[in-house]
Coordinates of C-alpha atoms in Angstrom, one line a residue:
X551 CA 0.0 0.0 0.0
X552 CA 1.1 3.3 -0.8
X553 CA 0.6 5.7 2.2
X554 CA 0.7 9.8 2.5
X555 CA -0.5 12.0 4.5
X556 CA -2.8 14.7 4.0
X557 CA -4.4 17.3 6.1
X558 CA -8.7 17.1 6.4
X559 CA -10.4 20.0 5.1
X560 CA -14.1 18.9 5.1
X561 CA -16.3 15.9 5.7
X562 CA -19.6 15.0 5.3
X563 CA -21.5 11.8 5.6
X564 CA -19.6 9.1 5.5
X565 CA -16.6 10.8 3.4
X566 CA -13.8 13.3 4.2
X567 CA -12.1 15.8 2.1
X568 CA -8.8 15.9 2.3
X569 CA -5.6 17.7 1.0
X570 CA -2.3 16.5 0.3
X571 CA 0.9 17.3 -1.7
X572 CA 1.8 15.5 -4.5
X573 CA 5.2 13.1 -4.1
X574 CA 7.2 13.4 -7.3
X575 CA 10.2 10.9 -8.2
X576 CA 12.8 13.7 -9.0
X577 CA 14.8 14.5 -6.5
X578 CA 16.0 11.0 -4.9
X579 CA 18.6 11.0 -6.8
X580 CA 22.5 11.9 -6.4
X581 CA 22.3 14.1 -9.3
X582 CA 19.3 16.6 -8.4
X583 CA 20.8 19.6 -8.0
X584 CA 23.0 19.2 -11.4
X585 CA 20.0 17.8 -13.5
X586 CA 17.6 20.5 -15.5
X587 CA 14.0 18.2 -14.1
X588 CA 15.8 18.5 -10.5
X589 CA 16.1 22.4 -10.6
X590 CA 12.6 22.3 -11.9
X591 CA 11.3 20.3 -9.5
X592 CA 12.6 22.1 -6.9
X593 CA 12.0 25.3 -8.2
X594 CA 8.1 25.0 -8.6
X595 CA 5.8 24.5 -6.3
X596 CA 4.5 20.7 -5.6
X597 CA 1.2 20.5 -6.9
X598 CA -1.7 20.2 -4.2
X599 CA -4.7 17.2 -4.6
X600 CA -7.8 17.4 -3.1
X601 CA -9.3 13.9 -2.6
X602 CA -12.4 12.3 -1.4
X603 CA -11.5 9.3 1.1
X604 CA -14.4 7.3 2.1
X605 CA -15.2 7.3 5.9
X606 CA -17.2 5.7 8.9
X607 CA -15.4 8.3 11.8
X608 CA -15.8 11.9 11.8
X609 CA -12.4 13.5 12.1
X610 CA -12.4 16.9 12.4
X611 CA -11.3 19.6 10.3
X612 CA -7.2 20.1 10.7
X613 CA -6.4 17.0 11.5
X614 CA -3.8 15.1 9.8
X615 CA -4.4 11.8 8.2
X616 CA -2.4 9.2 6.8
X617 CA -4.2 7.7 3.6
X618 CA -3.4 5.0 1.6
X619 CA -3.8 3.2 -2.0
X620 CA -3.2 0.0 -3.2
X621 CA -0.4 -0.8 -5.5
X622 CA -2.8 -2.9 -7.8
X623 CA -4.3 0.7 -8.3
X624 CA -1.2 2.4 -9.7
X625 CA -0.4 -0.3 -11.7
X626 CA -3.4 -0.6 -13.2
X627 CA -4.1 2.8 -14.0
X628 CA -0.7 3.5 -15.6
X629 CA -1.0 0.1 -17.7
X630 CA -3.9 1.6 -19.0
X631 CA -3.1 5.1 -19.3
X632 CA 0.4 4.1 -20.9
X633 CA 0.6 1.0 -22.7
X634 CA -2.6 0.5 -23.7
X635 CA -2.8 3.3 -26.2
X636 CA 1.5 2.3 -27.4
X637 CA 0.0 -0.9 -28.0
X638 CA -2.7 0.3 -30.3
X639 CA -0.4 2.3 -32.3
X640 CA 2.2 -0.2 -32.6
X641 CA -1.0 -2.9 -33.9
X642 CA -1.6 0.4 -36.2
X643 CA 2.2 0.8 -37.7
X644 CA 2.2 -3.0 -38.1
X645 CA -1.1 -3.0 -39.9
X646 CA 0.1 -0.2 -42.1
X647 CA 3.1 -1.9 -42.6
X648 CA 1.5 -4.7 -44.3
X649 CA -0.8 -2.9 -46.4
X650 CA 1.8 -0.7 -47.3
X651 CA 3.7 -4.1 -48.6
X652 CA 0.6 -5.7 -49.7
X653 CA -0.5 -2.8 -51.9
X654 CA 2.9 -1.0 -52.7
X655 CA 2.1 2.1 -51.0
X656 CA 4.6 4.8 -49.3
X657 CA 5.5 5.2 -45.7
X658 CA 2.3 7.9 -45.3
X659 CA 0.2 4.5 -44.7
X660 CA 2.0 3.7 -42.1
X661 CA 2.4 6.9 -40.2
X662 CA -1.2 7.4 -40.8
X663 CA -2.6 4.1 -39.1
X664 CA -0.4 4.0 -36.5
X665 CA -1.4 7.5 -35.1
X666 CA -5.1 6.7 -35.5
X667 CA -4.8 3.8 -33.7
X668 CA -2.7 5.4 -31.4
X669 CA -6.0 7.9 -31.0
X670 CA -8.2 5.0 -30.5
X671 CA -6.1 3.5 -27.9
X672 CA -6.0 6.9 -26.0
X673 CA -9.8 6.6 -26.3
X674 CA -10.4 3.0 -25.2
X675 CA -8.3 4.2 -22.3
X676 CA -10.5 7.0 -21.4
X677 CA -13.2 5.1 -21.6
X678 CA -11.8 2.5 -19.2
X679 CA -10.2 5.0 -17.1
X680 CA -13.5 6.3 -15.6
X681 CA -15.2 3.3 -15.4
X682 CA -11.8 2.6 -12.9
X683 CA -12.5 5.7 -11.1
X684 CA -16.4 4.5 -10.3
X685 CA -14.6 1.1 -9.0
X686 CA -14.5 1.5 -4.9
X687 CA -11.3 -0.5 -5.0
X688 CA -9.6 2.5 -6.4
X689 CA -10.2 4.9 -3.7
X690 CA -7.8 6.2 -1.7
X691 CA -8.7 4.6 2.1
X692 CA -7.9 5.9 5.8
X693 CA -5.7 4.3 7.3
X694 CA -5.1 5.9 11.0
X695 CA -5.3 9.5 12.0
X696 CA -2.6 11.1 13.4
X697 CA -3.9 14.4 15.1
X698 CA -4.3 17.6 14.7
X699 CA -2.0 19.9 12.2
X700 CA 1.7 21.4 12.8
X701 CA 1.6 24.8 12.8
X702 CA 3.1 26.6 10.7
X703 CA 5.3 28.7 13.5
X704 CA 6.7 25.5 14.3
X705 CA 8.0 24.4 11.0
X706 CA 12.1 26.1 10.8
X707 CA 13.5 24.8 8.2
X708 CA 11.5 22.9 5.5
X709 CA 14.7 23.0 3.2
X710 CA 15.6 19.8 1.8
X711 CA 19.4 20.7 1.4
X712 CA 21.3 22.4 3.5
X713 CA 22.3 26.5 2.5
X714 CA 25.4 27.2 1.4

């Protein structure tokens, strides 16, 4: 399970609203601070989700939760957000390929079905995509809560490297 924490900023019957930063891959890495996607990273802002997590307990507003979402999840979504639609337009390039053979045509065949299957891939994947978000299995669930927010006098030095 993949946990984070996030901070509740509604709730209502029998769901809380909650708030947490986004976790991005960049900036694990030895190289960060020479790499161009490190400085990026590091110079923007982390983008902010607001998420609906299904609840029986009333926790109030403030308080800081640690949520979590099953692997199968991720994978799932980024198999079919990803390689589903690569798949389509490689079945479209090979398709081309062989009616470009068959009937003697040009590359423009090729390029041509391969991007329109490409398209229809994105769309089967859209399709599927929100039929994933109505599954319950999906949703991010509570785990524990962990109490109320730290205030923002208290936090020093949110820095991830040191000055120089």
């Amino acid at each position: 399970m993949i946990k984070a924490l996030a901070e509740v900023t509604g709730n209502g019957d029998g769901y809380l609203m909650v708030r947490c930063q986004q976790k991005t891959s960049c900036g694990s890495c030895a190289s960060k601070s020479h790499c161009g996607t490190g400085i990026v990273s590091n110079a923007l802002p982390g983008k902010v989700l607001d998420i609906r997590v299904p609840s029986s307990q009333a926790v109030a507003v403030g308080s800081v939760i640690e949520i979590g979402l099953e692997e199968q999840t991720v994978l799932t979504s980024a198999l079919l957000v990803y390689i589903l639609p690569l798949f389509f337009a490689i079945a479209g390039a090979l398709s081309g390929q062989f009616l470009a053979t068959l009937l003697s045509l040009g590359e423009g065949i090729v390029i041509l079905l391969s991007l329109l299957a490409g398209a229809l891939g994105v769309a089967v994947a859209r399709h599927f995509s929100r039929k994933l978000e109505q599954d319950t299995r999906s949703t991010p669930t509570l785990v524990r809560v962990l109490g109320s927010a730290i205030p923002s006098a208290a936090v020093i030095n949110a820095a991830t490297e040191d000055s120089e």
